[in-house]
């Protein structure tokens, strides 16, 4: 131990330090001008460590002397361990639990190991120390995260067109593990400006969307149509090769679980599209029913999501663009109709083209094996140049489908919505002989209740105001808090095509409330007034997707 | 981590490769429309959830994509057997109690 | 096919990258100054078909063998191959066919030869096969880092047969197979290929890892 301890030495040291300080301040020459104080001397020895306070009794008989406060390890416990025959410090640690607490012995282990050394009759050096683990020594978050950072934190799934999107400066959105272009800003354009431009381009000319992330399941077997018809609410028994049909899948509780188009590819051969996020779940769902409930149905399912790149061209000029790169399909409206699909060659590549539409416009979804993905994409961009073909992202896709009142499963539904709630009774086959999955539940008393939350459109009284998604809906904004909540906003956007905001919402008994004014109270105390309207804001007769 | 024997891959594979799929041997009613709301509700919502021996469905999601059954002790997590769809368990709650 | 049609393999943008360079603009990495114990090489575009059918039906097996010149592996977790084609066991009634024969040609031949309840699906666009070779110890450690599966328990592969397992790989999945030369083939889904490439370069960094063109 360092330092000066005896009183005489302390006084002498203080006196000379004072004289030295006075000299530096310009007074005196550093000598001490007064007699040094005389004090009585005591014999002293260097300080000693006290690891264990001695007691007149043996440690085991004396009052408990705790060493590790966290685990109640006492000095007598350590001595006992030695009497039991343990010699290694690591064994003593495990016998007594000394140093196993969250402090990892930081509070008591030095004393403990010294007591051990004394009991073993050897030096502390000979006894050694245990390994100190975190949190004795600090652990960085980097050590905990390991390789789970950046690009390796969660897999990022890319389509074959990803590099093109990046080169164009797309902003990306996470959809499950997929990275999807959200919008394609030009220059310093804001998101709203970019989305408005993209939306107008689709309605007035033509846009192009990378739809490759949609789940795709190839279905083959003599019982394929029967099986699919059991899974969807509508029937596929009479769907002819070359034709597509939109279907909704329910869980057995009658609630919407996924939706998408299913195409008949040939005899006993179908291609099912699922939502991007639902792909793996739908495949497991199909396998579950086939393998465990109906193994007698002869049908096989194979995921082909990764196989196809899907370039969707949509807008009044879509046919003109396609005609420039596809010569072997008759694109005339009556030859290749809405909800048809055709095999053909696009820009030199064998392609499968689906005439289906999520924008309400004339649309062709062009599918090619993914190694041709970038080729086909760039060929369509080049062919569409004279029509100012505009790449668009998921935000524009959402706005355009909301203008048409097309739902997104998981956004406008939440696992508690029936097809009737979504105003989609038309998709439920009334004459199906087999009781499809979920059908019985549609008759449960709760499913036919009149005041279920039902899908409606909302038009704000002030068309410039965009309702927040998730906003609660009340009928009387002046009522006392807690207000009686009647529903909530599920989708909300500004529609540049319509010049005002649009929203989809679910409202209790909403289908019977057209024309009613409702209110969305906001956190800041204001309420936005909106009128309940049809959920189809644009082209209500659906004429544009059938365009000549 | 558990090792679970896949009766199709015929190997012990890590639990991470599987997903749990609920109670096994629940047969879908042949005529759902003939059932009362209560009977349908029993099929739809009510499960045994026993403390002890339980027969379950598992899905070898990352492996062979086959569903199979497992007899598991929910108390100890011990998996006593796995068997294919169409087969019957060798271990049952009654048998284990004896 | 017109020759102005470009095709991109799933790892197209990773060729010539390594664990010691962040972009292809660093060619000095390939001048031999850095040692790489691990080498990844992506197979050229090939055909992948998913085949379903009854493996205990002798007619089914012999018809497939007739077309490909490779017998159908019915033992779980095994594959058979010849110089043009491989058949990997994926499940009790499911196989993955990998071949240098054109996919539509192969599918047509199989459909002609097979009858009954079967399924053949061309998934060529959605898969890629990469070979992982190098120092045996580094390879073993890399695989241990990457998967829950115990590849070390496999017996050595023969020239035309070996083991395969569809399992986890990093936070994605892969079909992993062993080869007679001690290397491993991995079959990946296209959308996860970028992620797995980044993973391999990162996990292989301690040994040096590069991706050949
Ligand atoms: Zn398995």
PDB file of N, CA and C and ligand atoms in Angstrom, chain B residues 5-11 13 17-18 59-66 68, chain C residues 89-92 166, ligand 1:
ATOM      1  N   UNK B   5     -37.961 -37.083 -34.888  1.00  0.00           N
ATOM      2  CA  UNK B   5     -37.779 -38.080 -35.941  1.00  0.00           C
ATOM      3  C   UNK B   5     -38.862 -37.909 -36.997  1.00  0.00           C
ATOM      4  N   UNK B   6     -38.451 -37.656 -38.240  1.00  0.00           N
ATOM      5  CA  UNK B   6     -39.426 -37.565 -39.329  1.00  0.00           C
ATOM      6  C   UNK B   6     -39.623 -38.971 -39.895  1.00  0.00           C
ATOM      7  N   UNK B   7     -40.856 -39.475 -39.869  1.00  0.00           N
ATOM      8  CA  UNK B   7     -41.067 -40.841 -40.354  1.00  0.00           C
ATOM      9  C   UNK B   7     -40.889 -40.967 -41.863  1.00  0.00           C
ATOM     10  N   UNK B   8     -40.860 -39.853 -42.582  1.00  0.00           N
ATOM     11  CA  UNK B   8     -40.651 -39.902 -44.035  1.00  0.00           C
ATOM     12  C   UNK B   8     -39.167 -39.787 -44.378  1.00  0.00           C
ATOM     13  N   UNK B   9     -38.482 -38.824 -43.747  1.00  0.00           N
ATOM     14  CA  UNK B   9     -37.042 -38.669 -43.984  1.00  0.00           C
ATOM     15  C   UNK B   9     -36.262 -39.764 -43.248  1.00  0.00           C
ATOM     16  N   UNK B  10     -36.935 -40.420 -42.285  1.00  0.00           N
ATOM     17  CA  UNK B  10     -36.347 -41.479 -41.466  1.00  0.00           C
ATOM     18  C   UNK B  10     -35.040 -41.008 -40.813  1.00  0.00           C
ATOM     19  N   UNK B  11     -35.085 -39.783 -40.304  1.00  0.00           N
ATOM     20  CA  UNK B  11     -33.925 -39.211 -39.623  1.00  0.00           C
ATOM     21  C   UNK B  11     -34.408 -38.369 -38.463  1.00  0.00           C
ATOM     22  N   UNK B  13     -34.306 -34.933 -36.975  1.00  0.00           N
ATOM     23  CA  UNK B  13     -33.962 -33.605 -37.511  1.00  0.00           C
ATOM     24  C   UNK B  13     -34.328 -32.546 -36.478  1.00  0.00           C
ATOM     25  N   UNK B  17     -36.707 -27.272 -38.163  1.00  0.00           N
ATOM     26  CA  UNK B  17     -37.180 -27.612 -39.502  1.00  0.00           C
ATOM     27  C   UNK B  17     -38.688 -27.863 -39.546  1.00  0.00           C
ATOM     28  N   UNK B  18     -39.309 -27.958 -38.390  1.00  0.00           N
ATOM     29  CA  UNK B  18     -40.718 -28.363 -38.326  1.00  0.00           C
ATOM     30  C   UNK B  18     -41.614 -27.208 -37.912  1.00  0.00           C
ATOM     31  N   UNK B  59     -45.465 -30.600 -39.159  1.00  0.00           N
ATOM     32  CA  UNK B  59     -45.213 -30.411 -40.584  1.00  0.00           C
ATOM     33  C   UNK B  59     -43.710 -30.264 -40.782  1.00  0.00           C
ATOM     34  N   UNK B  60     -43.125 -31.124 -41.597  1.00  0.00           N
ATOM     35  CA  UNK B  60     -41.682 -31.016 -41.845  1.00  0.00           C
ATOM     36  C   UNK B  60     -41.468 -29.934 -42.915  1.00  0.00           C
ATOM     37  N   UNK B  61     -41.682 -28.690 -42.484  1.00  0.00           N
ATOM     38  CA  UNK B  61     -41.808 -27.569 -43.411  1.00  0.00           C
ATOM     39  C   UNK B  61     -40.553 -27.342 -44.242  1.00  0.00           C
ATOM     40  N   UNK B  62     -39.388 -27.440 -43.601  1.00  0.00           N
ATOM     41  CA  UNK B  62     -38.144 -27.142 -44.300  1.00  0.00           C
ATOM     42  C   UNK B  62     -37.553 -28.419 -44.919  1.00  0.00           C
ATOM     43  N   UNK B  63     -38.119 -29.556 -44.595  1.00  0.00           N
ATOM     44  CA  UNK B  63     -37.593 -30.810 -45.120  1.00  0.00           C
ATOM     45  C   UNK B  63     -38.453 -31.365 -46.235  1.00  0.00           C
ATOM     46  N   UNK B  64     -39.164 -32.462 -45.945  1.00  0.00           N
ATOM     47  CA  UNK B  64     -39.872 -33.190 -46.996  1.00  0.00           C
ATOM     48  C   UNK B  64     -41.288 -32.654 -47.248  1.00  0.00           C
ATOM     49  N   UNK B  65     -41.718 -31.622 -46.524  1.00  0.00           N
ATOM     50  CA  UNK B  65     -43.037 -30.986 -46.698  1.00  0.00           C
ATOM     51  C   UNK B  65     -44.192 -31.964 -46.427  1.00  0.00           C
ATOM     52  N   UNK B  66     -43.928 -33.004 -45.614  1.00  0.00           N
ATOM     53  CA  UNK B  66     -45.014 -33.949 -45.271  1.00  0.00           C
ATOM     54  C   UNK B  66     -45.501 -33.653 -43.860  1.00  0.00           C
ATOM     55  N   UNK B  68     -47.070 -35.261 -40.430  1.00  0.00           N
ATOM     56  CA  UNK B  68     -47.071 -36.554 -39.750  1.00  0.00           C
ATOM     57  C   UNK B  68     -47.587 -36.327 -38.344  1.00  0.00           C
TER      58      UNK B  68
ATOM     59  N   UNK C  89     -33.771 -36.939 -53.935  1.00  0.00           N
ATOM     60  CA  UNK C  89     -34.965 -37.284 -53.136  1.00  0.00           C
ATOM     61  C   UNK C  89     -35.360 -36.067 -52.305  1.00  0.00           C
ATOM     62  N   UNK C  90     -36.592 -35.603 -52.445  1.00  0.00           N
ATOM     63  CA  UNK C  90     -37.062 -34.476 -51.619  1.00  0.00           C
ATOM     64  C   UNK C  90     -38.096 -34.928 -50.606  1.00  0.00           C
ATOM     65  N   UNK C  91     -38.872 -35.950 -50.966  1.00  0.00           N
ATOM     66  CA  UNK C  91     -39.921 -36.443 -50.089  1.00  0.00           C
ATOM     67  C   UNK C  91     -40.333 -37.811 -50.600  1.00  0.00           C
ATOM     68  N   UNK C  92     -41.256 -38.465 -49.882  1.00  0.00           N
ATOM     69  CA  UNK C  92     -41.603 -39.846 -50.244  1.00  0.00           C
ATOM     70  C   UNK C  92     -42.189 -39.973 -51.652  1.00  0.00           C
ATOM     71  N   UNK C 166     -32.814 -31.447 -47.651  1.00  0.00           N
ATOM     72  CA  UNK C 166     -33.422 -30.120 -47.737  1.00  0.00           C
ATOM     73  C   UNK C 166     -33.545 -29.631 -46.302  1.00  0.00           C
TER      74      UNK C 166
HETATM   75 ZN1  LIG D   1     -39.293 -35.251 -43.445  1.00  0.00          ZN
END
